[in-house]
PDB file of C-alpha atoms in Angstrom:
ATOM      1  CA  UNK A 473      44.627 -39.269  22.096  1.00 62.00           C
ATOM      2  CA  UNK A 474      44.885 -37.156  18.772  1.00 68.00           C
ATOM      3  CA  UNK A 475      43.394 -33.986  17.902  1.00 72.00           C
ATOM      4  CA  UNK A 476      40.462 -35.435  15.880  1.00 73.00           C
ATOM      5  CA  UNK A 477      37.171 -34.595  18.278  1.00 73.00           C
ATOM      6  CA  UNK A 478      35.025 -37.309  19.458  1.00 84.00           C
ATOM      7  CA  UNK A 479      35.631 -41.001  19.791  1.00 90.00           C
ATOM      8  CA  UNK A 480      38.186 -41.101  17.280  1.00 90.00           C
ATOM      9  CA  UNK A 481      40.769 -39.130  19.245  1.00 89.00           C
ATOM     10  CA  UNK A 482      39.673 -40.892  22.513  1.00 91.00           C
ATOM     11  CA  UNK A 483      41.096 -44.101  20.288  1.00 94.00           C
ATOM     12  CA  UNK A 484      43.942 -42.637  18.997  1.00 94.00           C
ATOM     13  CA  UNK A 485      43.471 -42.077  15.571  1.00 96.00           C
ATOM     14  CA  UNK A 486      45.043 -40.148  13.134  1.00 93.00           C
ATOM     15  CA  UNK A 487      43.673 -39.123   9.383  1.00 92.00           C
ATOM     16  CA  UNK A 488      46.951 -39.691   6.987  1.00 94.00           C
ATOM     17  CA  UNK A 489      44.361 -39.415   3.762  1.00 95.00           C
ATOM     18  CA  UNK A 490      41.007 -37.653   3.266  1.00 93.00           C
ATOM     19  CA  UNK A 491      39.156 -37.256  -0.053  1.00 94.00           C
ATOM     20  CA  UNK A 492      35.923 -37.798  -1.768  1.00 95.00           C
ATOM     21  CA  UNK A 493      37.097 -41.258  -2.829  1.00 97.00           C
ATOM     22  CA  UNK A 494      39.214 -42.416  -0.220  1.00 98.00           C
ATOM     23  CA  UNK A 495      39.795 -41.945   3.677  1.00 97.00           C
ATOM     24  CA  UNK A 496      42.626 -43.353   5.206  1.00 98.00           C
ATOM     25  CA  UNK A 497      43.382 -43.562   9.114  1.00 97.00           C
ATOM     26  CA  UNK A 498      45.632 -45.151  11.520  1.00 97.00           C
ATOM     27  CA  UNK A 499      45.952 -45.830  15.024  1.00 97.00           C
ATOM     28  CA  UNK A 500      48.417 -48.030  17.302  1.00 98.00           C
ATOM     29  CA  UNK A 501      46.773 -50.631  19.234  1.00 98.00           C
ATOM     30  CA  UNK A 502      47.051 -50.110  23.264  1.00 96.00           C
ATOM     31  CA  UNK A 503      45.995 -50.647  25.885  1.00 95.00           C
ATOM     32  CA  UNK A 504      42.809 -48.771  25.877  1.00 94.00           C
ATOM     33  CA  UNK A 505      41.976 -50.690  22.942  1.00 96.00           C
ATOM     34  CA  UNK A 506      41.436 -54.039  24.948  1.00 96.00           C
ATOM     35  CA  UNK A 507      39.017 -56.115  25.983  1.00 94.00           C
ATOM     36  CA  UNK A 508      39.248 -57.930  29.294  1.00 92.00           C
ATOM     37  CA  UNK A 509      41.144 -60.734  27.950  1.00 91.00           C
ATOM     38  CA  UNK A 510      43.706 -58.578  26.839  1.00 91.00           C
ATOM     39  CA  UNK A 511      43.519 -58.627  22.690  1.00 93.00           C
ATOM     40  CA  UNK A 512      41.937 -56.015  20.620  1.00 96.00           C
ATOM     41  CA  UNK A 513      37.991 -55.059  21.406  1.00 96.00           C
ATOM     42  CA  UNK A 514      36.045 -55.840  18.106  1.00 96.00           C
ATOM     43  CA  UNK A 515      33.868 -52.747  19.253  1.00 96.00           C
ATOM     44  CA  UNK A 516      37.312 -50.817  17.963  1.00 97.00           C
ATOM     45  CA  UNK A 517      37.199 -51.853  14.515  1.00 98.00           C
ATOM     46  CA  UNK A 518      33.618 -51.437  14.140  1.00 97.00           C
ATOM     47  CA  UNK A 519      33.905 -47.641  15.647  1.00 97.00           C
ATOM     48  CA  UNK A 520      36.844 -46.698  13.297  1.00 97.00           C
ATOM     49  CA  UNK A 521      35.342 -48.352  10.261  1.00 98.00           C
ATOM     50  CA  UNK A 522      32.200 -46.658  10.752  1.00 97.00           C
ATOM     51  CA  UNK A 523      33.702 -43.148  11.536  1.00 96.00           C
ATOM     52  CA  UNK A 524      36.658 -43.365   8.600  1.00 97.00           C
ATOM     53  CA  UNK A 525      33.339 -44.207   6.227  1.00 98.00           C
ATOM     54  CA  UNK A 526      31.506 -41.491   7.144  1.00 96.00           C
ATOM     55  CA  UNK A 527      34.245 -38.731   7.124  1.00 94.00           C
ATOM     56  CA  UNK A 528      34.576 -39.903   3.411  1.00 96.00           C
ATOM     57  CA  UNK A 529      30.765 -40.166   2.684  1.00 97.00           C
ATOM     58  CA  UNK A 530      30.719 -36.503   4.088  1.00 93.00           C
ATOM     59  CA  UNK A 531      33.266 -35.007   2.208  1.00 93.00           C
ATOM     60  CA  UNK A 532      31.677 -36.637  -1.100  1.00 96.00           C
ATOM     61  CA  UNK A 533      28.447 -35.683  -0.213  1.00 95.00           C
ATOM     62  CA  UNK A 534      29.833 -32.017   0.089  1.00 90.00           C
ATOM     63  CA  UNK A 535      31.135 -32.087  -3.698  1.00 92.00           C
ATOM     64  CA  UNK A 536      27.584 -33.148  -4.830  1.00 90.00           C
ATOM     65  CA  UNK A 537      25.719 -30.665  -2.838  1.00 84.00           C
ATOM     66  CA  UNK A 538      25.299 -30.444   1.272  1.00 83.00           C
ATOM     67  CA  UNK A 539      23.863 -32.413   3.813  1.00 89.00           C
ATOM     68  CA  UNK A 540      25.122 -34.854   6.725  1.00 91.00           C
ATOM     69  CA  UNK A 541      25.721 -38.462   6.533  1.00 95.00           C
ATOM     70  CA  UNK A 542      24.678 -40.990   9.422  1.00 95.00           C
ATOM     71  CA  UNK A 543      25.171 -44.562   9.755  1.00 96.00           C
ATOM     72  CA  UNK A 544      22.721 -46.853   9.254  1.00 97.00           C
ATOM     73  CA  UNK A 545      24.350 -50.205   9.098  1.00 98.00           C
ATOM     74  CA  UNK A 546      27.640 -51.618   9.962  1.00 98.00           C
ATOM     75  CA  UNK A 547      28.898 -54.984   9.643  1.00 97.00           C
ATOM     76  CA  UNK A 548      32.378 -55.931  10.150  1.00 97.00           C
ATOM     77  CA  UNK A 549      34.349 -59.054  10.072  1.00 98.00           C
ATOM     78  CA  UNK A 550      37.052 -59.987  12.568  1.00 96.00           C
ATOM     79  CA  UNK A 551      39.712 -62.230  10.958  1.00 97.00           C
ATOM     80  CA  UNK A 552      43.027 -61.737  12.519  1.00 96.00           C
ATOM     81  CA  UNK A 553      44.043 -61.185  16.043  1.00 94.00           C
ATOM     82  CA  UNK A 554      46.378 -57.892  16.107  1.00 96.00           C
ATOM     83  CA  UNK A 555      48.371 -57.264  19.835  1.00 95.00           C
ATOM     84  CA  UNK A 556      49.436 -53.943  21.557  1.00 96.00           C
ATOM     85  CA  UNK A 557      51.814 -52.017  19.822  1.00 97.00           C
ATOM     86  CA  UNK A 558      50.401 -53.021  16.205  1.00 98.00           C
ATOM     87  CA  UNK A 559      49.650 -50.238  14.019  1.00 98.00           C
ATOM     88  CA  UNK A 560      45.867 -50.519  11.956  1.00 98.00           C
ATOM     89  CA  UNK A 561      45.604 -48.760   8.632  1.00 98.00           C
ATOM     90  CA  UNK A 562      41.833 -48.100   8.043  1.00 98.00           C
ATOM     91  CA  UNK A 563      40.943 -47.433   4.595  1.00 98.00           C
ATOM     92  CA  UNK A 564      37.367 -46.576   3.534  1.00 98.00           C
ATOM     93  CA  UNK A 565      36.571 -46.933  -0.153  1.00 98.00           C
ATOM     94  CA  UNK A 566      32.927 -46.248  -2.160  1.00 98.00           C
ATOM     95  CA  UNK A 567      30.754 -49.361  -3.197  1.00 98.00           C
ATOM     96  CA  UNK A 568      27.842 -46.768  -4.284  1.00 98.00           C
ATOM     97  CA  UNK A 569      26.641 -43.119  -3.653  1.00 97.00           C
ATOM     98  CA  UNK A 570      23.515 -42.283  -4.055  1.00 96.00           C
ATOM     99  CA  UNK A 571      21.086 -39.477  -3.581  1.00 94.00           C
ATOM    100  CA  UNK A 572      19.744 -41.009  -0.503  1.00 96.00           C
ATOM    101  CA  UNK A 573      22.687 -43.304   0.633  1.00 97.00           C
ATOM    102  CA  UNK A 574      25.792 -44.202   0.089  1.00 98.00           C
ATOM    103  CA  UNK A 575      27.498 -48.243   0.894  1.00 98.00           C
ATOM    104  CA  UNK A 576      31.507 -48.232   1.529  1.00 98.00           C
ATOM    105  CA  UNK A 577      34.103 -50.787   1.567  1.00 98.00           C
ATOM    106  CA  UNK A 578      36.443 -50.772   4.635  1.00 98.00           C
ATOM    107  CA  UNK A 579      39.716 -52.585   5.097  1.00 98.00           C
ATOM    108  CA  UNK A 580      41.678 -52.486   8.371  1.00 98.00           C
ATOM    109  CA  UNK A 581      45.331 -53.733   7.981  1.00 98.00           C
ATOM    110  CA  UNK A 582      48.295 -54.470  10.337  1.00 98.00           C
ATOM    111  CA  UNK A 583      52.089 -53.012   9.614  1.00 98.00           C
ATOM    112  CA  UNK A 584      52.851 -55.922   7.786  1.00 98.00           C
ATOM    113  CA  UNK A 585      49.509 -55.476   5.651  1.00 98.00           C
ATOM    114  CA  UNK A 586      47.963 -58.420   6.847  1.00 98.00           C
ATOM    115  CA  UNK A 587      44.123 -57.923   6.889  1.00 98.00           C
ATOM    116  CA  UNK A 588      42.988 -57.750   9.999  1.00 98.00           C
ATOM    117  CA  UNK A 589      39.151 -56.904   9.645  1.00 98.00           C
ATOM    118  CA  UNK A 590      37.064 -55.755   6.854  1.00 98.00           C
ATOM    119  CA  UNK A 591      33.317 -54.332   6.548  1.00 97.00           C
ATOM    120  CA  UNK A 592      30.790 -52.401   5.042  1.00 98.00           C
ATOM    121  CA  UNK A 593      29.299 -49.357   6.128  1.00 98.00           C
ATOM    122  CA  UNK A 594      25.723 -47.987   4.741  1.00 98.00           C
ATOM    123  CA  UNK A 595      25.580 -44.478   5.175  1.00 98.00           C
ATOM    124  CA  UNK A 596      22.066 -41.958   5.182  1.00 98.00           C
ATOM    125  CA  UNK A 597      22.256 -39.212   3.390  1.00 97.00           C
ATOM    126  CA  UNK A 598      20.159 -36.449   5.419  1.00 95.00           C
ATOM    127  CA  UNK A 599      19.450 -33.129   4.208  1.00 91.00           C
ATOM    128  CA  UNK A 600      20.402 -30.921   6.840  1.00 87.00           C
ATOM    129  CA  UNK A 601      22.901 -28.470   7.998  1.00 80.00           C
ATOM    130  CA  UNK A 602      26.017 -29.653   9.967  1.00 74.00           C
ATOM    131  CA  UNK A 603      25.773 -27.295  13.029  1.00 75.00           C
ATOM    132  CA  UNK A 604      28.493 -24.680  12.529  1.00 78.00           C
ATOM    133  CA  UNK A 605      30.517 -25.466  15.574  1.00 79.00           C
ATOM    134  CA  UNK A 606      30.729 -29.337  14.323  1.00 72.00           C
ATOM    135  CA  UNK A 607      31.737 -28.139  11.240  1.00 70.00           C
ATOM    136  CA  UNK A 608      34.669 -25.929  12.730  1.00 75.00           C
ATOM    137  CA  UNK A 609      35.827 -28.742  14.075  1.00 72.00           C
ATOM    138  CA  UNK A 610      35.446 -31.107  11.112  1.00 66.00           C
ATOM    139  CA  UNK A 611      37.635 -28.883   9.593  1.00 67.00           C
ATOM    140  CA  UNK A 612      40.358 -27.813  11.797  1.00 68.00           C
ATOM    141  CA  UNK A 613      41.037 -31.898  12.250  1.00 65.00           C
ATOM    142  CA  UNK A 614      41.264 -31.971   8.786  1.00 62.00           C
ATOM    143  CA  UNK A 615      42.749 -29.239   7.560  1.00 62.00           C
ATOM    144  CA  UNK A 616      46.268 -30.549   7.541  1.00 59.00           C
ATOM    145  CA  UNK A 617      45.188 -33.261   5.149  1.00 60.00           C
TER     146      UNK A 617
END
């Protein structure tokens, strides 16, 4: 577990870079990431891809106004099997950022730089305020970056 609130914290994700044009996160494959057959569950990659893109999309949206982003589509391809102990680095970069939606490219690589999974996450930009308590948790989790 990490200090990040929500599912990312439960998955042990730590953010090592967070800005409007790129977010980089990292986690180590452990027993909590495995499916019943002893290999990493694909849902872990999908979840971390969506949250990494969402963090990036939220940071960018705050630079152009205000609002909140929500995932509307997540397409993740699994390319190489990782193993317990592997350190996965997840990088989200923008493909398109518009008035009502964003599209982000996300790569997951292992400690040797090999592509393990890649995907795209589409986000909707909603014109609403982020609840103060959520914003406070978000700010606390990312203030070190």
